[in-house]
mmCIF file of C-alpha atoms in Angstrom:
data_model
loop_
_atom_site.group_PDB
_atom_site.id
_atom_site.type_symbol
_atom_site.label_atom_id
_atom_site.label_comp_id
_atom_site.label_asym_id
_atom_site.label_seq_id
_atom_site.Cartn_x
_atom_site.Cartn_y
_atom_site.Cartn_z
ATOM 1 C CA UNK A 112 -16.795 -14.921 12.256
ATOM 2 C CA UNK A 113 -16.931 -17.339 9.023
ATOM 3 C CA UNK A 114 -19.285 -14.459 7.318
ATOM 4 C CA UNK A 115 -16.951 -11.795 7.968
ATOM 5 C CA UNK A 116 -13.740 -13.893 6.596
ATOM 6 C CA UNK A 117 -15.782 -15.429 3.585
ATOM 7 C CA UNK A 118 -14.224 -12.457 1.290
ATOM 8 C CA UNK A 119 -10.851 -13.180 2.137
ATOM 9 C CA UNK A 120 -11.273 -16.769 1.557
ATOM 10 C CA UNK A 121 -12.892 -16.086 -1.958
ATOM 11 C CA UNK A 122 -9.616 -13.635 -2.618
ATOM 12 C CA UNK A 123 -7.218 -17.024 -1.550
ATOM 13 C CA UNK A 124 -8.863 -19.257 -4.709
ATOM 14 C CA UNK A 125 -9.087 -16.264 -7.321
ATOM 15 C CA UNK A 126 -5.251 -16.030 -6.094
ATOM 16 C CA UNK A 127 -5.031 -19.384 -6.970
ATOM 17 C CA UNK A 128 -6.163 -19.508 -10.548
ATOM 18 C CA UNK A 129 -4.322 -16.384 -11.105
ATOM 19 C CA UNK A 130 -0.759 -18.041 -10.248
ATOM 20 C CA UNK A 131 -1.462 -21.083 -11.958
ATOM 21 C CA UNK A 132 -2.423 -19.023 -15.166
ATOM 22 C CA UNK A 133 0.674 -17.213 -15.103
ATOM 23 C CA UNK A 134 3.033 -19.707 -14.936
ATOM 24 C CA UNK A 135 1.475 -21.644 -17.713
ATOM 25 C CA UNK A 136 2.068 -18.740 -19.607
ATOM 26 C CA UNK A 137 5.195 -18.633 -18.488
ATOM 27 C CA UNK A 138 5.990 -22.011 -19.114
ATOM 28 C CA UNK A 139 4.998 -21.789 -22.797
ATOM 29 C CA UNK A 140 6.658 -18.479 -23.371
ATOM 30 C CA UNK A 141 3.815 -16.489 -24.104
ATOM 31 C CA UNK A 142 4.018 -13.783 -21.664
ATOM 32 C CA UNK A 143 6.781 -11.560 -23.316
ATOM 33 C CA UNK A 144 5.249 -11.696 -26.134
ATOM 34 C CA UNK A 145 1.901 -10.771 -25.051
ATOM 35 C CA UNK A 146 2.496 -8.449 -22.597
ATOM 36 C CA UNK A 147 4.942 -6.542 -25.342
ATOM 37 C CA UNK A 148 1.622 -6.800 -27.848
ATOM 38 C CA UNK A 149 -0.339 -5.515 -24.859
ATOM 39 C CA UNK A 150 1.860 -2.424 -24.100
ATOM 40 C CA UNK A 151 2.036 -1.472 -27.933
ATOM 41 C CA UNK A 152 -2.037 -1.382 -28.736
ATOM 42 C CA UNK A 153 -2.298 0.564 -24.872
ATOM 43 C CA UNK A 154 0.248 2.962 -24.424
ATOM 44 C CA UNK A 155 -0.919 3.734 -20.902
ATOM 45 C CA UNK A 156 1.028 4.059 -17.534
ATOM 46 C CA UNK A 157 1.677 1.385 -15.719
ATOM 47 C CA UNK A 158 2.067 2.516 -11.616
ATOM 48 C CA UNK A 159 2.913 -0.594 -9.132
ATOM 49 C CA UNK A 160 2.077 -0.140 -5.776
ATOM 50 C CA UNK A 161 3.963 -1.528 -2.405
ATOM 51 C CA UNK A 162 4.023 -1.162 0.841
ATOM 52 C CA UNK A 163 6.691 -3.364 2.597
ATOM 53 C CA UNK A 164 9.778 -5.122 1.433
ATOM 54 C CA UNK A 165 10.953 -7.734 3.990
ATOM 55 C CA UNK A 166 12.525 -10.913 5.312
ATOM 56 C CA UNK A 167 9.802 -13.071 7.202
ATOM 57 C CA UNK A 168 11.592 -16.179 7.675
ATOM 58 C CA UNK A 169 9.034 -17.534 10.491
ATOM 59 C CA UNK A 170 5.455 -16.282 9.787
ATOM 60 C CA UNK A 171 4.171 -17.213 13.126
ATOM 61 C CA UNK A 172 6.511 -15.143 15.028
ATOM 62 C CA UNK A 173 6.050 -11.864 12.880
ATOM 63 C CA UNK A 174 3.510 -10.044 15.088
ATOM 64 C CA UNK A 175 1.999 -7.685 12.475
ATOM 65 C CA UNK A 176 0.148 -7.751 8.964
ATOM 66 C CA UNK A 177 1.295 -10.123 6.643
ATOM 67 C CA UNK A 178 -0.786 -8.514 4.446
ATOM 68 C CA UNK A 179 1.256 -5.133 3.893
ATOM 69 C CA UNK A 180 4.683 -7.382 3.690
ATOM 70 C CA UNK A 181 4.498 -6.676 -0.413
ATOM 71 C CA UNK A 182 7.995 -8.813 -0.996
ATOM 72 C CA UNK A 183 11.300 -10.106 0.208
ATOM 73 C CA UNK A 184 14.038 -9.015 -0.814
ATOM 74 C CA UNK A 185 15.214 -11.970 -3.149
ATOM 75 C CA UNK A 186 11.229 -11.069 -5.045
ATOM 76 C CA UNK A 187 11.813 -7.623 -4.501
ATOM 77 C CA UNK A 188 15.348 -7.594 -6.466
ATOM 78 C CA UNK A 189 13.593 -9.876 -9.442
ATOM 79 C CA UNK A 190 10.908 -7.907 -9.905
ATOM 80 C CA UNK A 191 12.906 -4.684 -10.162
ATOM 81 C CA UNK A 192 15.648 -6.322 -12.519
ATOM 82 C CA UNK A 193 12.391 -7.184 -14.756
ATOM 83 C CA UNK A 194 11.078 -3.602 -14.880
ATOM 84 C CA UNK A 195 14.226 -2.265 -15.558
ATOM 85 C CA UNK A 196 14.752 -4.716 -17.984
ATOM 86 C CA UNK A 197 11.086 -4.908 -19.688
ATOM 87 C CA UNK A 198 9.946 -1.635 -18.853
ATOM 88 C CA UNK A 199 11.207 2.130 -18.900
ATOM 89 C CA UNK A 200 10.746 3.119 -14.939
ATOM 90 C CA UNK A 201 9.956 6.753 -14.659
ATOM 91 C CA UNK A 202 9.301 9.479 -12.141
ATOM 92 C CA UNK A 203 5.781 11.150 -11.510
ATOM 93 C CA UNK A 204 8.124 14.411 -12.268
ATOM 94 C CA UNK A 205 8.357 13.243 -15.857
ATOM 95 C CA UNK A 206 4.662 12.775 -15.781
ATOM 96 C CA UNK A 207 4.026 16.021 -14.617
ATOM 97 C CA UNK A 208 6.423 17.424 -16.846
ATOM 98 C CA UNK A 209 4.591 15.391 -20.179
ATOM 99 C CA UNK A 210 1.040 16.727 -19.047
ATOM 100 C CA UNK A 211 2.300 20.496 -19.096
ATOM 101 C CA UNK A 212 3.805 20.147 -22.595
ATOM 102 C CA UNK A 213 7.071 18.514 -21.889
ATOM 103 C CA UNK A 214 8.617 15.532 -23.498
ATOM 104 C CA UNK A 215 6.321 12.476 -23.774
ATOM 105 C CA UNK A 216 6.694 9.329 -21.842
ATOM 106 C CA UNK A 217 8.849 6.358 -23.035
ATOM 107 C CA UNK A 218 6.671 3.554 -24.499
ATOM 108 C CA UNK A 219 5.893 0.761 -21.088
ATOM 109 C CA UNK A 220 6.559 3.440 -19.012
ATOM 110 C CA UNK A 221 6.389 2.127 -15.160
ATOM 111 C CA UNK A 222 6.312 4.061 -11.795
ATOM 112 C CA UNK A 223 6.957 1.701 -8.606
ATOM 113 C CA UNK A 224 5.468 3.537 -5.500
ATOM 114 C CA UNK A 225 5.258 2.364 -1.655
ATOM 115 C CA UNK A 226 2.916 3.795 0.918
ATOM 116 C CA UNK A 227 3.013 4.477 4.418
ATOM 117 C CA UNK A 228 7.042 5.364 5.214
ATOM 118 C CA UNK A 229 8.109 2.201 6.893
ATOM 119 C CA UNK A 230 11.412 1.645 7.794
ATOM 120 C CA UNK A 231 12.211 -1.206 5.774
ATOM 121 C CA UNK A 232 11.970 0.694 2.843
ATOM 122 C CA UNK A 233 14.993 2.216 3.228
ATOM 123 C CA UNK A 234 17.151 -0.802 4.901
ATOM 124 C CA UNK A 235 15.706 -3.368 2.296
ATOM 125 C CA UNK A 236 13.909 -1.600 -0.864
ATOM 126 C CA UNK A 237 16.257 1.352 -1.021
ATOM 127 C CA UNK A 238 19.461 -0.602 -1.435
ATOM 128 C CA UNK A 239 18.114 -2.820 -4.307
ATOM 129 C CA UNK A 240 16.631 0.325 -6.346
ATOM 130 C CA UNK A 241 19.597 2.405 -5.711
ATOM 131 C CA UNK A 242 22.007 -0.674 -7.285
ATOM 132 C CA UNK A 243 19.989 -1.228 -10.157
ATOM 133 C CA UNK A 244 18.839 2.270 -10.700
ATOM 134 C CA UNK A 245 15.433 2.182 -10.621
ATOM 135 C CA UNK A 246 13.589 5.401 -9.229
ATOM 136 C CA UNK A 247 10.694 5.537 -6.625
ATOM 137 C CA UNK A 248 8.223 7.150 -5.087
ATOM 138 C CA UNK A 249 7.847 7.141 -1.028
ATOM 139 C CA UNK A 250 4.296 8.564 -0.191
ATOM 140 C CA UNK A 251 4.999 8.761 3.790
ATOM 141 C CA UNK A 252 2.713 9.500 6.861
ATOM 142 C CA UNK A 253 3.985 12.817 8.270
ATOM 143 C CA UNK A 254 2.922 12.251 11.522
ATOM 144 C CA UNK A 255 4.181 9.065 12.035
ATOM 145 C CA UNK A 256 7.352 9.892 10.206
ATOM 146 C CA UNK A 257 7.987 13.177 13.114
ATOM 147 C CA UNK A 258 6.527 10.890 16.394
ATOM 148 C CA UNK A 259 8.188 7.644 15.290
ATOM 149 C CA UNK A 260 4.729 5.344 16.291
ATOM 150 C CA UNK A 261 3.655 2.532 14.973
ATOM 151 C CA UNK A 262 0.207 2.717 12.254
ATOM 152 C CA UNK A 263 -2.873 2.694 13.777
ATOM 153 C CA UNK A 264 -3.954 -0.393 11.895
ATOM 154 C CA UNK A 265 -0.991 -2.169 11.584
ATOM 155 C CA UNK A 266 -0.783 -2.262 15.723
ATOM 156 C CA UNK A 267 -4.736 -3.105 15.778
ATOM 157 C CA UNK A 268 -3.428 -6.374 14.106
ATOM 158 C CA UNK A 269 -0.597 -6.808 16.518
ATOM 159 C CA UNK A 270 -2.847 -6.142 19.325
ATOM 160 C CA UNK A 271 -5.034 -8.932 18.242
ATOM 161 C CA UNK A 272 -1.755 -11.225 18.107
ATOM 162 C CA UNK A 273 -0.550 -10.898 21.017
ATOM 163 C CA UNK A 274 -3.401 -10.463 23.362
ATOM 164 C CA UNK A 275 -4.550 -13.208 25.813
ATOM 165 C CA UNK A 276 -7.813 -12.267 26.076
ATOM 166 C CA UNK A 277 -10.861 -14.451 24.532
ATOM 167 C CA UNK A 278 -13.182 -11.670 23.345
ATOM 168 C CA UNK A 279 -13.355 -8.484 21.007
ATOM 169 C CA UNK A 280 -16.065 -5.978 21.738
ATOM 170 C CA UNK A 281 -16.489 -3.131 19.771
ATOM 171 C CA UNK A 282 -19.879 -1.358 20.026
ATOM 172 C CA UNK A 283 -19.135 0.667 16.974
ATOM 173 C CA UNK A 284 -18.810 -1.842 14.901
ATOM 174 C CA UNK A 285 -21.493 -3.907 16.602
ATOM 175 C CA UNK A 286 -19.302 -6.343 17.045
ATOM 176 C CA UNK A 287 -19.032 -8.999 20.032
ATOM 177 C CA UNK A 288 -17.167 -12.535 19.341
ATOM 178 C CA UNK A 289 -15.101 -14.950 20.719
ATOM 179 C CA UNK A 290 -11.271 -14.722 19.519
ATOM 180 C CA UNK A 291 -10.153 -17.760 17.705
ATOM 181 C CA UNK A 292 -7.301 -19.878 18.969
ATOM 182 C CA UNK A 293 -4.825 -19.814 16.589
ATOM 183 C CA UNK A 294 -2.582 -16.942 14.893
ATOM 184 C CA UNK A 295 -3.824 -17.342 11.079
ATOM 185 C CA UNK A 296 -7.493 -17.529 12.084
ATOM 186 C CA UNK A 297 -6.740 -14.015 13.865
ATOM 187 C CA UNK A 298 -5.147 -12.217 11.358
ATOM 188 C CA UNK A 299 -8.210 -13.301 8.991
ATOM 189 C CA UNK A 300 -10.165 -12.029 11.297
ATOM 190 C CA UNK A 301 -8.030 -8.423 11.999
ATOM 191 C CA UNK A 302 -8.352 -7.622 8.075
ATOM 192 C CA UNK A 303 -12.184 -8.573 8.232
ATOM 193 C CA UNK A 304 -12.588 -5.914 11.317
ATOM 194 C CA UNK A 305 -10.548 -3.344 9.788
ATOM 195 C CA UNK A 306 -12.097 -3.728 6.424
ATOM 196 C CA UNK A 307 -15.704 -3.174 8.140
ATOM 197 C CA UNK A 308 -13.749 -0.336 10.505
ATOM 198 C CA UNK A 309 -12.903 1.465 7.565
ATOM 199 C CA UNK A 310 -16.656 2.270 6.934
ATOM 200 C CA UNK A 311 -16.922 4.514 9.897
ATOM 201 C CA UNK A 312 -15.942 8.358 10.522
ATOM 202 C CA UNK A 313 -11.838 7.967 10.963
ATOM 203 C CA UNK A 314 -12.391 9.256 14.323
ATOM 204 C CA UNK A 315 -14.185 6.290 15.391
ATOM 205 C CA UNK A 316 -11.486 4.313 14.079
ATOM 206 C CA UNK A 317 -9.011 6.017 15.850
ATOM 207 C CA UNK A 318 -11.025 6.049 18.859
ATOM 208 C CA UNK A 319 -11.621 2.089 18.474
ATOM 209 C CA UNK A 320 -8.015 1.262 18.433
ATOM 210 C CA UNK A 321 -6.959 3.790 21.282
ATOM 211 C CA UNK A 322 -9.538 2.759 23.614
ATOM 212 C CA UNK A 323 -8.108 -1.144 22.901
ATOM 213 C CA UNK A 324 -4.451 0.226 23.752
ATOM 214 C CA UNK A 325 -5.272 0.974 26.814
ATOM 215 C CA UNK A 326 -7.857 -1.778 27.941
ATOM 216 C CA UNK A 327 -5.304 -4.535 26.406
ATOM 217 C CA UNK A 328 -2.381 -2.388 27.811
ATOM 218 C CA UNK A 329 -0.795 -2.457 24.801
ATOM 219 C CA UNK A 330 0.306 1.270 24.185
ATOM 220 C CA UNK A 331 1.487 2.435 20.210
ATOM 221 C CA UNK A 332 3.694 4.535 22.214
ATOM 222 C CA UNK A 333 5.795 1.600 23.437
ATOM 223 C CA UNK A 334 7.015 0.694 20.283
ATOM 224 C CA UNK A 335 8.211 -1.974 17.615
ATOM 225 C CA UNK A 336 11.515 -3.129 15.938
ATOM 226 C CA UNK A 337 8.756 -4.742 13.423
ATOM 227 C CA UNK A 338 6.706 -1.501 12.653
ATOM 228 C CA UNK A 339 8.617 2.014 12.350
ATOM 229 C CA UNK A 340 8.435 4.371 10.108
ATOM 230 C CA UNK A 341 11.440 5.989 8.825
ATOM 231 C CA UNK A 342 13.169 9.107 9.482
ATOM 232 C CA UNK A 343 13.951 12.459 8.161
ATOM 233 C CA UNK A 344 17.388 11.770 7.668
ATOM 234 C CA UNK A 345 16.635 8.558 5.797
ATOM 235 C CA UNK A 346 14.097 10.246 3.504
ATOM 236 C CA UNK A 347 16.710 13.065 3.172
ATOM 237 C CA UNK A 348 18.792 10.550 1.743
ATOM 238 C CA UNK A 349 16.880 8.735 -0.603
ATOM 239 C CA UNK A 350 15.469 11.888 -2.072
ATOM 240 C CA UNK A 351 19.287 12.929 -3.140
ATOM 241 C CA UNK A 352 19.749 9.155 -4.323
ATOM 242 C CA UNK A 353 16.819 10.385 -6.692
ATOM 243 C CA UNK A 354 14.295 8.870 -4.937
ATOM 244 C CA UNK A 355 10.801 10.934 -4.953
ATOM 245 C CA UNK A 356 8.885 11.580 -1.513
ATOM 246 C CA UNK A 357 5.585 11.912 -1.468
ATOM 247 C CA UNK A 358 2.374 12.763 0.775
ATOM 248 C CA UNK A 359 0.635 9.938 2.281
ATOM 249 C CA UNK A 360 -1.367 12.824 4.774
ATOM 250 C CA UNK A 361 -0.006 13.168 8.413
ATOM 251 C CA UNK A 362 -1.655 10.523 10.554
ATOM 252 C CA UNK A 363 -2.932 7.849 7.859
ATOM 253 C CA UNK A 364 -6.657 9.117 7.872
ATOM 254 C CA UNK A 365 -9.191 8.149 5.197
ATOM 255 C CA UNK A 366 -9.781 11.261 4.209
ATOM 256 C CA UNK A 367 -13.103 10.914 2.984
ATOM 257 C CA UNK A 368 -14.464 9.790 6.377
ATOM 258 C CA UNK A 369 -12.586 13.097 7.972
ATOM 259 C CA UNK A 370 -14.347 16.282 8.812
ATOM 260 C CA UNK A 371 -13.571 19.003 5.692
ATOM 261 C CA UNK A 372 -11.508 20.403 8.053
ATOM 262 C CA UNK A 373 -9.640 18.570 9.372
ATOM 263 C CA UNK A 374 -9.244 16.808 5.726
ATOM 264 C CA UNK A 375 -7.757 19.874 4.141
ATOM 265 C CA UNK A 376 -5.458 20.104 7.492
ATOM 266 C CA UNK A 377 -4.203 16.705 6.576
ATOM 267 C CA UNK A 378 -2.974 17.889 2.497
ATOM 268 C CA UNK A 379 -2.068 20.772 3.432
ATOM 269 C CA UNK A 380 0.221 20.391 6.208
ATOM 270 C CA UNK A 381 1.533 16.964 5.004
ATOM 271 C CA UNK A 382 2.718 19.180 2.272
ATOM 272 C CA UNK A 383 4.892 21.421 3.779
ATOM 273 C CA UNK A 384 6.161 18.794 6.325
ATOM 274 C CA UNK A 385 7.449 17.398 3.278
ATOM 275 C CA UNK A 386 8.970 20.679 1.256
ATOM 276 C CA UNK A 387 10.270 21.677 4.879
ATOM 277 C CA UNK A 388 12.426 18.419 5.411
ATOM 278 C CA UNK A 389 13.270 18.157 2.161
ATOM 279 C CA UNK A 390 13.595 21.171 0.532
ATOM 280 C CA UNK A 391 11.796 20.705 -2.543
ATOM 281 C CA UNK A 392 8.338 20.860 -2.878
ATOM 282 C CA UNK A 393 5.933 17.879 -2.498
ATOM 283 C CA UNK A 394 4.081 17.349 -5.582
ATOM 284 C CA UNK A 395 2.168 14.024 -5.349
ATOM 285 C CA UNK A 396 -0.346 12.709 -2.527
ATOM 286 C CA UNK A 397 -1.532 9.176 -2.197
ATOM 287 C CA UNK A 398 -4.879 8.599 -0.599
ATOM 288 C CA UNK A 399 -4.244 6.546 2.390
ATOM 289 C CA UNK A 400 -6.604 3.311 2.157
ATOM 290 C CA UNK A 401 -6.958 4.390 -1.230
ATOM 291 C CA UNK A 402 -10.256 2.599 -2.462
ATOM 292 C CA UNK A 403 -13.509 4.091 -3.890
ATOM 293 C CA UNK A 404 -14.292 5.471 -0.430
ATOM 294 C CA UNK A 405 -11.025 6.707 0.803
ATOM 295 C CA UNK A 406 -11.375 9.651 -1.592
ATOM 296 C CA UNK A 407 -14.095 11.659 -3.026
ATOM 297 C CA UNK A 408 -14.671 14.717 -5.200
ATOM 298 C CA UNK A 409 -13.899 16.871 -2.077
ATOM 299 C CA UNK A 410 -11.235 15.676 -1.669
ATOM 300 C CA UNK A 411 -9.554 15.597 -4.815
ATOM 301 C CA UNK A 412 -10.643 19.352 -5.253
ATOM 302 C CA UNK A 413 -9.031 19.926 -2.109
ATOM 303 C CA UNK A 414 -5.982 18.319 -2.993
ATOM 304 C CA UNK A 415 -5.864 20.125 -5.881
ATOM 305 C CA UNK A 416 -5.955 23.886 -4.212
ATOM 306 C CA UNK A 417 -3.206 22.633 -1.813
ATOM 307 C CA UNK A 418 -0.517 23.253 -4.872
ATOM 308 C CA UNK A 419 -0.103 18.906 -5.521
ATOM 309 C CA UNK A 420 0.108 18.290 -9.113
ATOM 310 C CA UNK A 421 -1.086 14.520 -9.121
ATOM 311 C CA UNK A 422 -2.551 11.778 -6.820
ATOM 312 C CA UNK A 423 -2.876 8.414 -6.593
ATOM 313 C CA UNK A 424 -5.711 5.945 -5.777
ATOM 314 C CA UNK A 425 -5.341 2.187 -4.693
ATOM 315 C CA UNK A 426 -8.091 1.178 -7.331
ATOM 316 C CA UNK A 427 -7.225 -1.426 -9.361
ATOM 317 C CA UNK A 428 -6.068 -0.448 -12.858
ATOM 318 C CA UNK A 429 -3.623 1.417 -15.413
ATOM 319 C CA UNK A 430 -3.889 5.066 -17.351
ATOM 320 C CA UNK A 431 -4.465 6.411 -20.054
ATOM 321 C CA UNK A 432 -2.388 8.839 -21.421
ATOM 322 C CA UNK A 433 -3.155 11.857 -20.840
ATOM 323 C CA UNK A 434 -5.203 10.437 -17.627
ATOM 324 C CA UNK A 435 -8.894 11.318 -17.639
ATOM 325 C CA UNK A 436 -8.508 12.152 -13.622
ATOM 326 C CA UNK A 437 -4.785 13.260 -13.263
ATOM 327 C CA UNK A 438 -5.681 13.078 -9.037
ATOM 328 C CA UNK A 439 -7.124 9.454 -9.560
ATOM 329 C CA UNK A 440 -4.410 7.776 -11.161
ATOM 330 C CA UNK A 441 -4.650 4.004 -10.887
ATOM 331 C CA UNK A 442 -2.055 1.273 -9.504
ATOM 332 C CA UNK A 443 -1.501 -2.277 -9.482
ATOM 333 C CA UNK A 444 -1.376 -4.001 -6.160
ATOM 334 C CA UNK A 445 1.984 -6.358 -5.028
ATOM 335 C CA UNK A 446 1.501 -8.852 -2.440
ATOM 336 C CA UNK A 447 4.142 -11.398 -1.351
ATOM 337 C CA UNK A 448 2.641 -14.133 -2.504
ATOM 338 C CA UNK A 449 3.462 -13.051 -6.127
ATOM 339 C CA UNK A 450 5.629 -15.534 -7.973
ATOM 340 C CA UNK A 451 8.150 -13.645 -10.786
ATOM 341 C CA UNK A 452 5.444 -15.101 -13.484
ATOM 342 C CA UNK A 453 2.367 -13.706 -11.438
ATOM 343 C CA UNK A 454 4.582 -10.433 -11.328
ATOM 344 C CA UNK A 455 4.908 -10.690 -15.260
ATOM 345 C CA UNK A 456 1.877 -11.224 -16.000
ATOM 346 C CA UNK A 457 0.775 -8.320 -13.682
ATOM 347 C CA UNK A 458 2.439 -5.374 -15.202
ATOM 348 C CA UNK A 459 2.128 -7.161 -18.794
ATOM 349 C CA UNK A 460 -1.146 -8.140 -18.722
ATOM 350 C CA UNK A 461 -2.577 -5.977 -15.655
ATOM 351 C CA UNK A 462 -6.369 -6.373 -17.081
ATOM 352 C CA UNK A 463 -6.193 -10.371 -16.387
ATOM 353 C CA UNK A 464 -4.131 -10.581 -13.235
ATOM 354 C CA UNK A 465 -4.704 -7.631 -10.711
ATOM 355 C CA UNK A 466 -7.044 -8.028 -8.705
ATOM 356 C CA UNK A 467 -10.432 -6.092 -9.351
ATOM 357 C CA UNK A 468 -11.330 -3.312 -6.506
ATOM 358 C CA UNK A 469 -13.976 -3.737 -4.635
ATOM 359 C CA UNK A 470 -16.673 -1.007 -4.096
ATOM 360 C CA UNK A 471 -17.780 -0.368 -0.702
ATOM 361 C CA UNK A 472 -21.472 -0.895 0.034
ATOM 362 C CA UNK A 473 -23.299 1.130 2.297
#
């Protein structure tokens, strides 16, 4: 178990040094001015990426990744007053719209994105970005958005919460261990297994987690206050507060471990979910996953014949303007943990305090 959480532990110290930098730069009033410096010689699009916005007073009774809680809402607020305030926040529409020939972007132009569709986005995020008029872009899970269940790995962690049992077996995986005792130890140890999950075909991984529903007795179908996705009429509403809605595919799939298939069955009828509910077309996709093996050249030609006019990675990184890959574009990560001068220094100085992907081996 120690090998498999020794990445995560390396990530904690690097998170370290990154915090203390930044609020020595901070202190000494430095940041503005070289994040301003930065932005001038660059001239490149800055794209922030979340996932959820919430309220976790007690960590220990929050049964689900802490990892995908991106802010509260107190961080959330500052870090949007600071964009709006730093930064010109723009649509992927104007993007598109600069690429064909349009007007160009605003110098420090930003986008703030959030994947997967969950609920809190629209009773916590939403609010805050409507008040101080800041656009975003929602890249949602289709299927999950239509069924109302839980993500797949989101409820893998919960499972391994909440269980009583001692051991996880998965032959897949080749993995057999004892469970640890306490709650941080096992939500180390859920990222470690879903990182090394996500290296296998996504139906294994969905077969993996829907064989431990059942053996655990701890159906997706039953349901969590703590993990929903939002609805329709939510999304309906946010897109006319000028919010943008994007494709995150239908059932969260890497879709470079799909089939070709059922891949292109995944942009393409994410897409018209999308234009059907909302009636406007969908013109962005987000990879779900999102690192150097979540997407390939397949895909992204794929994604291209389905009609989108951009997509987004979850590598590590700004772009250039006009973007060498226009279905690769690059974001910068936000985890909770993020202090307002970590936050700073991330969109001002993005090459010295986001953290560097990491390329899948074998």
């Amino acid at each position: 178990m120690a090998a498999l959480m020794s990445d995560r532990h390396l990530r904690v110290g690097r998170s370290s040094r990154r915090r203390f930098v930044a609020d020595t730069l901070h202190a000494l009033r430095l940041l503005g001015p070289l994040s301003r410096l930065r932005h001038a010689l660059a001239g490149d699009l800055c794209i922030v990426a979340y996932h959820r916005v919430l309220d976790v007073d007690d960590e220990d009774a929050f049964d689900f990744d802490l990892d995908l809680v991106s802010a509260s809402r107190t961080g959330f607020r500052a870090q949007m007053r600071l964009l709006r305030e730093r930064f010109n926040p723009v649509r992927f529409a104007d993007v598109a719209a600069a690429l064909d020939g349009g007007p160009p972007l605003p110098p420090r132009a930003v986008i703030v994105t959030f994947d997967d569709g969950y609920d809190d986005n629209y009773r916590c995020a939403f609010p805050i970005l409507r008040e101080l008029g800041v656009p975003a872009m929602f890249f949602v899970s289709t299927g999950h958005i239509e069924s109302g269940l839980a993500y797949a790995y989101d409820w893998f962690v919960h499972m391994l919460l909440t269980v009583p049992v001692q051991n996880l077996r998965i032959d897949e995986l080749d993995l057999d261990i004892d469970l640890p005792e306490t709650r941080v130890q096992r939500r180390l140890l859920g990222a470690a297994v879903l990182d090394r999950m996500k290296a296998v075909p996504a139906e294994v991984q969905g077969a993996v987690i829907a064989r431990l529903e059942v053996q655990w007795n701890i159906p997706r179908a039953r349901g969590h206050a703590d993990c929903r996705p939002m609805s329709w009429d939510q999304l309906r509403e946010m897109h006319a507060a000028g919010m943008e809605v994007g494709s995150h595919g239908v059932w969260h799939h890497m879709l470079a471990r799909l089939d070709d298939a059922s891949m292109r069955a995944e942009v393409i009828a994410s897409r018209q979910a999308i234009g059907a509910a909302l009636g406007a077309p969908c013109e962005v996709i987000s990879y779900p996953v999102g690192g150097f093996d979540a997407y390939d050249g397949q895909v992204l030609a794929a994604v291209r014949e389905a009609g989108y006019a951009l997509g987004c990675s979850y590598v590590s990184g700004t772009n250039r303007l006009p973007p060498a890959e226009p279905f690769a574009l690059r974001r910068l990560a936000v985890e909770r943990h993020m202090d307002e001068a970590w936050f700073a220094a991330l969109v001002g100085l993005p090459e010295a305090f986001s953290y560097p992907s990491r390329r899948r081996v074998g």
